[in-house]
Amino acid sequence: MALRLEDIHHRFGEAEILKGITLAVAPGEIVCLLGPSGDGKTTLLRIAAGLTPLQRGRVVVGGRVVAEPGREVPPEQRGVGLLFQDFALFPHLSVLDNVAFGLTALRGTARRDRAMAMLARVGMDRFASTMPHTLSGGQQQRVALARALAPQPKVLLLDEPFSGLDARLRDRVRDDTLHVLQEEGIAVLMVTHDAEEAMFMADRMAILHRGLIAQSGPPAEIYLHPATPFVASFLGEVNRLSGQVRLGMVATPFGPVPAGGRQEGERVEVLIRPEAIRLLPASEGEACHARARVEAARLLGRTSMVHLSVEDGVGEVHHVHARIPGEFLPARDAVVAVALDPTRAYVFPDSEAA
């Protein structure tokens, strides 16, 4: 592994922020560490970089131990590149000099040639003589990426690298960054709190929650098979319903869903993704479909979000959201038929009943 973090613990005073994190990144792999603000993501990244002293555990880079209790290799000797959300370009140096700054092993023409090659790699070579403050946010991000990659580190650490960019620019810059990282074949550990960004960038994700890794794996696996209610809800909106296991099924307003091995009579929580709910005109609905009343419908670009009221079998009314492809905007108070994709319904023990 290019990077291995082993049993990392960290405290700030009495608060234990990291509670035994073990995580590895292979050469050429992009791993995204995802979680809410304040759950220790940046602290873990800073420990890997050597910017925050290790308290307990071990950090291994390229097979070499760079941090363990009583031993800390300085950041500049770890073979690690850093790219943080503020880019941290030197304001008094040109773009070229910023990229060349860390190339201490090279001299003269070789140093300049390497810096220019990396600027060309990110499409910024024509700005070599420019000062950083004259660049846009996206251009500064590209220069910071070139600077981080120029010394050919074994591992690149990214901390919220796109958070300072506006939405349209962020999409384009992270797409360009993904291609550069894939072609460079470098191991990447990236921190973000944006689930969509993590799923876009990552070969593998690790979801951090309350100082522990709640689940790790490929993005599609985690999204489609979340291990906990927290993971399911953190990766996207969910409709929450409660129920009880009867004969291996749980009744919902949309019909029964498999209980996923839960015990007979157990109180459970059913989480349903909005895209799992399919709508049809009431006149076309089959007898098995539930009926729902439209409260609101909004076009969100590629999809539409429809707010529904649906009644269960005991007369209780539930408010749910359905996300459907394209433009389908039924009128307010219209009655529609509703069907459910049970593979996007997740059954967990009811936390309130525990």
CSV table of C-alpha atoms in Angstrom, one decimal:
chain,number,residue,atom,x,y,z
A,1,MET,CA,0.0,0.0,0.0
A,2,ALA,CA,1.2,3.5,-0.8
A,3,LEU,CA,-0.4,4.8,2.5
A,4,ARG,CA,-1.5,2.9,5.6
A,5,LEU,CA,-3.0,4.4,8.7
A,6,GLU,CA,-3.0,1.8,11.5
A,7,ASP,CA,-5.2,2.1,14.7
A,8,ILE,CA,-5.1,5.9,14.7
A,9,HIS,CA,-6.4,7.5,18.0
A,10,HIS,CA,-6.5,11.2,18.7
A,11,ARG,CA,-7.8,13.4,21.5
A,12,PHE,CA,-8.4,17.1,21.9
A,13,GLY,CA,-8.5,17.4,25.7
A,14,GLU,CA,-11.1,15.0,27.0
A,15,ALA,CA,-12.8,14.5,23.6
A,16,GLU,CA,-11.6,11.5,21.6
A,17,ILE,CA,-12.0,12.5,18.0
A,18,LEU,CA,-10.4,9.4,16.3
A,19,LYS,CA,-11.1,6.1,18.0
A,20,GLY,CA,-9.0,3.6,16.2
A,21,ILE,CA,-8.9,4.3,12.4
A,22,THR,CA,-7.3,1.8,10.1
A,23,LEU,CA,-7.3,2.8,6.4
A,24,ALA,CA,-5.1,2.0,3.4
A,25,VAL,CA,-4.7,3.5,0.0
A,26,ALA,CA,-3.1,1.5,-2.9
A,27,PRO,CA,-1.0,3.0,-5.6
A,28,GLY,CA,-3.2,4.6,-8.3
A,29,GLU,CA,-6.3,4.5,-6.0
A,30,ILE,CA,-8.4,7.4,-5.0
A,31,VAL,CA,-10.0,7.0,-1.6
A,32,CYS,CA,-12.4,9.6,-0.3
A,33,LEU,CA,-12.8,10.0,3.5
A,34,LEU,CA,-16.4,11.3,3.9
A,35,GLY,CA,-18.2,12.4,7.0
A,36,PRO,CA,-19.9,15.3,8.8
A,37,SER,CA,-17.9,18.4,9.9
A,38,GLY,CA,-16.1,17.9,13.2
A,39,ASP,CA,-15.8,14.1,12.9
A,40,GLY,CA,-12.0,14.1,12.6
A,41,LYS,CA,-11.5,13.9,8.8
A,42,THR,CA,-9.0,16.8,8.5
A,43,THR,CA,-7.3,15.7,11.7
A,44,LEU,CA,-6.6,12.3,10.2
A,45,LEU,CA,-5.3,13.9,7.0
A,46,ARG,CA,-3.0,16.2,9.0
A,47,ILE,CA,-1.7,13.2,11.0
A,48,ALA,CA,-0.9,11.4,7.7
A,49,ALA,CA,0.9,14.5,6.5
A,50,GLY,CA,2.9,15.0,9.7
A,51,LEU,CA,1.3,18.4,10.4
A,52,THR,CA,-0.4,17.1,13.6
A,53,PRO,CA,1.7,14.9,15.9
A,54,LEU,CA,0.6,11.3,16.2
A,55,GLN,CA,-0.7,10.3,19.6
A,56,ARG,CA,-1.4,6.6,19.1
A,57,GLY,CA,-1.1,4.3,16.1
A,58,ARG,CA,1.2,4.2,13.1
A,59,VAL,CA,1.5,5.9,9.7
A,60,VAL,CA,3.3,4.0,6.8
A,61,VAL,CA,4.1,5.6,3.5
A,62,GLY,CA,5.4,3.5,0.7
A,63,GLY,CA,6.3,0.7,3.1
A,64,ARG,CA,8.3,3.1,5.4
A,65,VAL,CA,7.1,3.9,8.9
A,66,VAL,CA,6.9,7.7,9.1
A,67,ALA,CA,5.1,8.0,12.4
A,68,GLU,CA,4.7,5.9,15.5
A,69,PRO,CA,4.8,6.7,19.2
A,70,GLY,CA,8.2,8.4,19.9
A,71,ARG,CA,9.0,8.8,16.2
A,72,GLU,CA,7.9,11.5,13.7
A,73,VAL,CA,9.4,11.9,10.2
A,74,PRO,CA,9.1,15.6,9.2
A,75,PRO,CA,6.4,16.4,6.6
A,76,GLU,CA,8.9,17.3,3.8
A,77,GLN,CA,10.6,13.9,4.2
A,78,ARG,CA,7.5,11.7,4.0
A,79,GLY,CA,7.0,11.6,0.2
A,80,VAL,CA,3.5,13.1,0.6
A,81,GLY,CA,2.0,15.9,-1.5
A,82,LEU,CA,-0.6,18.3,0.0
A,83,LEU,CA,-3.5,20.2,-1.5
A,84,PHE,CA,-5.7,22.1,1.0
A,85,GLN,CA,-8.9,24.1,0.4
A,86,ASP,CA,-7.2,27.5,0.5
A,87,PHE,CA,-4.6,26.4,-2.0
A,88,ALA,CA,-1.9,28.3,0.0
A,89,LEU,CA,0.0,29.7,-3.0
A,90,PHE,CA,2.9,32.0,-2.2
A,91,PRO,CA,1.6,35.5,-3.1
A,92,HIS,CA,5.1,36.9,-3.7
A,93,LEU,CA,6.1,34.1,-6.2
A,94,SER,CA,5.1,33.7,-9.8
A,95,VAL,CA,3.0,30.6,-10.9
A,96,LEU,CA,6.2,28.9,-12.1
A,97,ASP,CA,8.1,29.7,-9.0
A,98,ASN,CA,5.3,28.3,-6.8
A,99,VAL,CA,5.4,25.0,-8.7
A,100,ALA,CA,9.2,24.9,-8.6
A,101,PHE,CA,9.4,25.7,-4.9
A,102,GLY,CA,9.3,22.1,-3.6
A,103,LEU,CA,11.6,20.7,-6.3
A,104,THR,CA,14.6,20.9,-4.0
A,105,ALA,CA,16.3,17.8,-5.5
A,106,LEU,CA,16.5,19.5,-8.9
A,107,ARG,CA,18.6,22.4,-10.0
A,108,GLY,CA,18.6,24.9,-12.8
A,109,THR,CA,17.1,23.9,-16.1
A,110,ALA,CA,15.9,20.5,-14.8
A,111,ARG,CA,13.9,22.2,-12.0
A,112,ARG,CA,12.3,24.7,-14.4
A,113,ASP,CA,11.5,22.0,-17.0
A,114,ARG,CA,9.8,19.8,-14.4
A,115,ALA,CA,7.7,22.8,-13.2
A,116,MET,CA,6.7,23.8,-16.7
A,117,ALA,CA,5.8,20.2,-17.5
A,118,MET,CA,3.4,20.0,-14.5
A,119,LEU,CA,1.9,23.4,-15.4
A,120,ALA,CA,1.3,22.1,-19.0
A,121,ARG,CA,-0.2,18.9,-17.4
A,122,VAL,CA,-2.9,21.0,-15.8
A,123,GLY,CA,-3.3,23.5,-18.7
A,124,MET,CA,-1.6,26.4,-16.9
A,125,ASP,CA,1.7,26.7,-18.7
A,126,ARG,CA,0.8,30.0,-20.4
A,127,PHE,CA,0.4,31.5,-17.0
A,128,ALA,CA,3.9,30.6,-15.8
A,129,SER,CA,5.0,34.2,-15.3
A,130,THR,CA,1.6,35.3,-13.7
A,131,MET,CA,1.2,36.2,-10.0
A,132,PRO,CA,-1.3,34.1,-8.1
A,133,HIS,CA,-3.6,36.9,-7.1
A,134,THR,CA,-4.5,37.6,-10.7
A,135,LEU,CA,-5.8,34.1,-11.3
A,136,SER,CA,-9.4,32.8,-10.8
A,137,GLY,CA,-10.2,30.3,-8.1
A,138,GLY,CA,-10.2,27.4,-10.6
A,139,GLN,CA,-6.8,28.5,-12.0
A,140,GLN,CA,-5.3,28.8,-8.5
A,141,GLN,CA,-6.6,25.3,-7.8
A,142,ARG,CA,-4.8,23.9,-10.9
A,143,VAL,CA,-1.6,25.6,-9.9
A,144,ALA,CA,-1.8,24.2,-6.4
A,145,LEU,CA,-2.4,20.7,-7.9
A,146,ALA,CA,0.6,21.1,-10.2
A,147,ARG,CA,2.8,22.2,-7.2
A,148,ALA,CA,1.6,19.2,-5.1
A,149,LEU,CA,2.4,16.7,-7.9
A,150,ALA,CA,5.6,18.2,-9.1
A,151,PRO,CA,7.9,16.4,-6.6
A,152,GLN,CA,6.3,13.1,-7.6
A,153,PRO,CA,5.1,12.1,-4.1
A,154,LYS,CA,4.0,8.6,-3.3
A,155,VAL,CA,0.7,9.9,-1.9
A,156,LEU,CA,-1.3,13.0,-2.5
A,157,LEU,CA,-3.5,14.3,0.4
A,158,LEU,CA,-6.5,16.5,-0.6
A,159,ASP,CA,-8.5,18.4,2.0
A,160,GLU,CA,-11.8,19.8,0.6
A,161,PRO,CA,-9.9,20.9,-2.5
A,162,PHE,CA,-13.0,22.2,-4.4
A,163,SER,CA,-15.0,23.8,-1.5
A,164,GLY,CA,-14.0,27.3,-2.3
A,165,LEU,CA,-15.2,27.2,-5.9
A,166,ASP,CA,-18.7,28.1,-7.1
A,167,ALA,CA,-21.0,25.2,-8.1
A,168,ARG,CA,-20.5,25.4,-11.9
A,169,LEU,CA,-16.7,25.9,-11.7
A,170,ARG,CA,-16.4,23.2,-9.1
A,171,ASP,CA,-17.9,20.6,-11.4
A,172,ARG,CA,-15.5,21.4,-14.2
A,173,VAL,CA,-12.4,21.6,-12.0
A,174,ARG,CA,-13.0,18.4,-10.2
A,175,ASP,CA,-13.6,16.6,-13.5
A,176,ASP,CA,-10.3,17.9,-14.8
A,177,THR,CA,-8.6,17.0,-11.5
A,178,LEU,CA,-9.9,13.5,-11.6
A,179,HIS,CA,-8.5,12.9,-15.1
A,180,VAL,CA,-5.1,14.3,-14.0
A,181,LEU,CA,-4.9,12.1,-10.9
A,182,GLN,CA,-6.0,9.0,-12.8
A,183,GLU,CA,-3.3,9.5,-15.5
A,184,GLU,CA,-0.6,10.3,-13.0
A,185,GLY,CA,-1.4,7.0,-11.2
A,186,ILE,CA,-0.8,8.4,-7.8
A,187,ALA,CA,-2.4,7.2,-4.5
A,188,VAL,CA,-4.8,9.8,-3.3
A,189,LEU,CA,-6.6,10.3,0.1
A,190,MET,CA,-9.2,13.0,-0.2
A,191,VAL,CA,-11.3,14.5,2.6
A,192,THR,CA,-14.8,15.9,1.8
A,193,HIS,CA,-18.2,16.3,3.5
A,194,ASP,CA,-19.9,16.3,0.1
A,195,ALA,CA,-21.4,12.9,-0.7
A,196,GLU,CA,-21.9,13.5,-4.4
A,197,GLU,CA,-18.3,14.8,-4.7
A,198,ALA,CA,-17.0,11.7,-3.0
A,199,MET,CA,-19.0,9.3,-5.2
A,200,PHE,CA,-17.7,11.2,-8.3
A,201,MET,CA,-14.1,11.2,-7.3
A,202,ALA,CA,-13.5,7.9,-5.4
A,203,ASP,CA,-12.6,4.4,-6.3
A,204,ARG,CA,-13.4,3.6,-2.7
A,205,MET,CA,-15.0,5.6,0.1
A,206,ALA,CA,-14.6,5.4,3.9
A,207,ILE,CA,-17.5,6.9,5.8
A,208,LEU,CA,-16.3,8.4,9.1
A,209,HIS,CA,-18.9,8.8,11.9
A,210,ARG,CA,-18.2,9.7,15.5
A,211,GLY,CA,-14.5,8.8,15.3
A,212,LEU,CA,-15.0,5.4,13.6
A,213,ILE,CA,-15.3,4.1,10.0
A,214,ALA,CA,-19.0,3.2,9.7
A,215,GLN,CA,-18.5,1.6,6.3
A,216,SER,CA,-16.0,1.5,3.5
A,217,GLY,CA,-16.0,0.2,-0.1
A,218,PRO,CA,-16.8,1.2,-3.7
A,219,PRO,CA,-19.2,4.1,-3.9
A,220,ALA,CA,-21.9,2.1,-5.7
A,221,GLU,CA,-21.7,-0.7,-3.1
A,222,ILE,CA,-22.1,1.8,-0.2
A,223,TYR,CA,-24.9,3.8,-1.8
A,224,LEU,CA,-26.9,0.7,-2.8
A,225,HIS,CA,-26.2,-1.4,0.4
A,226,PRO,CA,-25.7,1.0,3.3
A,227,ALA,CA,-24.7,-0.7,6.6
A,228,THR,CA,-26.4,1.8,8.9
A,229,PRO,CA,-29.1,4.4,8.9
A,230,PHE,CA,-26.5,7.1,9.2
A,231,VAL,CA,-24.7,5.9,6.0
A,232,ALA,CA,-27.9,5.7,4.1
A,233,SER,CA,-29.0,9.2,5.0
A,234,PHE,CA,-25.6,10.8,4.7
A,235,LEU,CA,-25.2,9.7,1.1
A,236,GLY,CA,-28.6,11.0,0.0
A,237,GLU,CA,-32.1,12.0,1.0
A,238,VAL,CA,-34.3,9.2,2.4
A,239,ASN,CA,-37.9,8.9,3.4
A,240,ARG,CA,-38.2,7.4,6.9
A,241,LEU,CA,-41.0,5.1,7.9
A,242,SER,CA,-41.5,2.7,10.9
A,243,GLY,CA,-43.0,-0.7,11.0
A,244,GLN,CA,-42.9,-4.2,12.4
A,245,VAL,CA,-41.7,-7.5,11.0
A,246,ARG,CA,-44.4,-9.9,10.0
A,247,LEU,CA,-43.7,-13.2,8.2
A,248,GLY,CA,-40.3,-11.8,7.0
A,249,MET,CA,-41.8,-8.6,5.5
A,250,VAL,CA,-42.5,-5.0,6.7
A,251,ALA,CA,-45.7,-3.3,5.7
A,252,THR,CA,-45.3,0.2,4.1
A,253,PRO,CA,-47.8,2.5,2.4
A,254,PHE,CA,-46.4,1.3,-0.9
A,255,GLY,CA,-46.8,-2.4,-0.1
A,256,PRO,CA,-44.6,-4.9,1.8
A,257,VAL,CA,-40.8,-4.9,1.7
A,258,PRO,CA,-38.4,-7.7,2.7
A,259,ALA,CA,-37.3,-7.4,6.3
A,260,GLY,CA,-33.7,-8.4,5.5
A,261,GLY,CA,-33.5,-11.1,8.1
A,262,ARG,CA,-34.9,-9.1,11.0
A,263,GLN,CA,-36.6,-11.1,13.7
A,264,GLU,CA,-40.4,-11.7,13.8
A,265,GLY,CA,-42.2,-8.9,15.6
A,266,GLU,CA,-39.1,-6.6,15.7
A,267,ARG,CA,-39.8,-2.9,15.5
A,268,VAL,CA,-37.8,-1.5,12.5
A,269,GLU,CA,-37.1,1.7,10.6
A,270,VAL,CA,-37.6,1.6,6.8
A,271,LEU,CA,-35.5,4.1,4.8
A,272,ILE,CA,-36.6,4.6,1.2
A,273,ARG,CA,-34.7,6.7,-1.3
A,274,PRO,CA,-36.8,9.1,-3.3
A,275,GLU,CA,-35.8,7.6,-6.6
A,276,ALA,CA,-37.3,4.3,-5.5
A,277,ILE,CA,-40.8,5.7,-5.7
A,278,ARG,CA,-42.3,5.5,-9.2
A,279,LEU,CA,-45.4,7.5,-10.2
A,280,LEU,CA,-48.1,6.8,-12.7
A,281,PRO,CA,-51.3,8.5,-13.6
A,282,ALA,CA,-54.0,7.2,-11.3
A,283,SER,CA,-56.0,5.9,-14.3
A,284,GLU,CA,-53.0,3.7,-15.3
A,285,GLY,CA,-52.3,2.4,-11.9
A,286,GLU,CA,-52.6,-1.3,-11.3
A,287,ALA,CA,-54.6,-2.7,-8.4
A,288,CYS,CA,-51.5,-3.3,-6.3
A,289,HIS,CA,-50.3,0.3,-6.5
A,290,ALA,CA,-50.9,2.7,-3.6
A,291,ARG,CA,-52.5,6.1,-4.3
A,292,ALA,CA,-51.0,9.3,-3.2
A,293,ARG,CA,-51.9,13.0,-3.3
A,294,VAL,CA,-49.5,15.5,-4.8
A,295,GLU,CA,-48.6,18.3,-2.4
A,296,ALA,CA,-46.0,20.0,-4.6
A,297,ALA,CA,-43.9,19.2,-7.7
A,298,ARG,CA,-40.6,21.0,-8.7
A,299,LEU,CA,-38.3,20.6,-11.7
A,300,LEU,CA,-34.7,20.4,-10.5
A,301,GLY,CA,-33.0,20.1,-13.9
A,302,ARG,CA,-32.3,16.5,-14.8
A,303,THR,CA,-34.9,15.3,-12.3
A,304,SER,CA,-38.2,16.4,-10.7
A,305,MET,CA,-39.0,16.2,-7.0
A,306,VAL,CA,-42.6,15.4,-6.1
A,307,HIS,CA,-43.9,15.8,-2.6
A,308,LEU,CA,-46.6,13.3,-1.8
A,309,SER,CA,-49.1,12.4,1.0
A,310,VAL,CA,-49.8,8.7,1.2
A,311,GLU,CA,-52.0,6.8,3.6
A,312,ASP,CA,-51.0,3.5,5.1
A,313,GLY,CA,-53.2,0.6,6.0
A,314,VAL,CA,-54.3,2.0,9.4
A,315,GLY,CA,-55.2,5.4,8.2
A,316,GLU,CA,-52.0,7.3,9.1
A,317,VAL,CA,-50.9,9.8,6.5
A,318,HIS,CA,-47.2,10.0,5.6
A,319,HIS,CA,-45.3,12.8,3.8
A,320,VAL,CA,-42.8,11.4,1.3
A,321,HIS,CA,-40.6,12.7,-1.5
A,322,ALA,CA,-40.3,11.0,-4.9
A,323,ARG,CA,-37.4,11.9,-7.3
A,324,ILE,CA,-38.2,11.0,-10.9
A,325,PRO,CA,-36.2,11.4,-14.1
A,326,GLY,CA,-37.1,14.2,-16.6
A,327,GLU,CA,-40.0,16.6,-16.4
A,328,PHE,CA,-43.1,15.2,-14.8
A,329,LEU,CA,-45.0,17.8,-12.8
A,330,PRO,CA,-48.4,16.7,-11.7
A,331,ALA,CA,-50.7,19.3,-10.5
A,332,ARG,CA,-51.1,20.0,-6.8
A,333,ASP,CA,-53.8,17.8,-5.2
A,334,ALA,CA,-53.7,15.4,-8.2
A,335,VAL,CA,-54.0,11.8,-7.3
A,336,VAL,CA,-51.3,9.5,-8.7
A,337,ALA,CA,-50.6,5.8,-8.5
A,338,VAL,CA,-47.4,4.9,-6.6
A,339,ALA,CA,-45.1,1.9,-6.9
A,340,LEU,CA,-41.9,1.1,-5.0
A,341,ASP,CA,-38.6,-0.5,-6.0
A,342,PRO,CA,-37.9,-2.6,-2.9
A,343,THR,CA,-34.2,-2.8,-3.7
A,344,ARG,CA,-33.9,0.9,-2.6
A,345,ALA,CA,-35.7,0.3,0.7
A,346,TYR,CA,-33.5,-0.4,3.6
A,347,VAL,CA,-34.6,-2.0,6.9
A,348,PHE,CA,-32.8,-1.3,10.1
A,349,PRO,CA,-33.6,-1.8,13.8
A,350,ASP,CA,-35.8,1.0,15.2
A,351,SER,CA,-33.4,3.2,17.2
A,352,GLU,CA,-36.3,4.5,19.3
A,353,ALA,CA,-37.4,1.0,20.2
A,354,ALA,CA,-33.8,-0.1,21.3
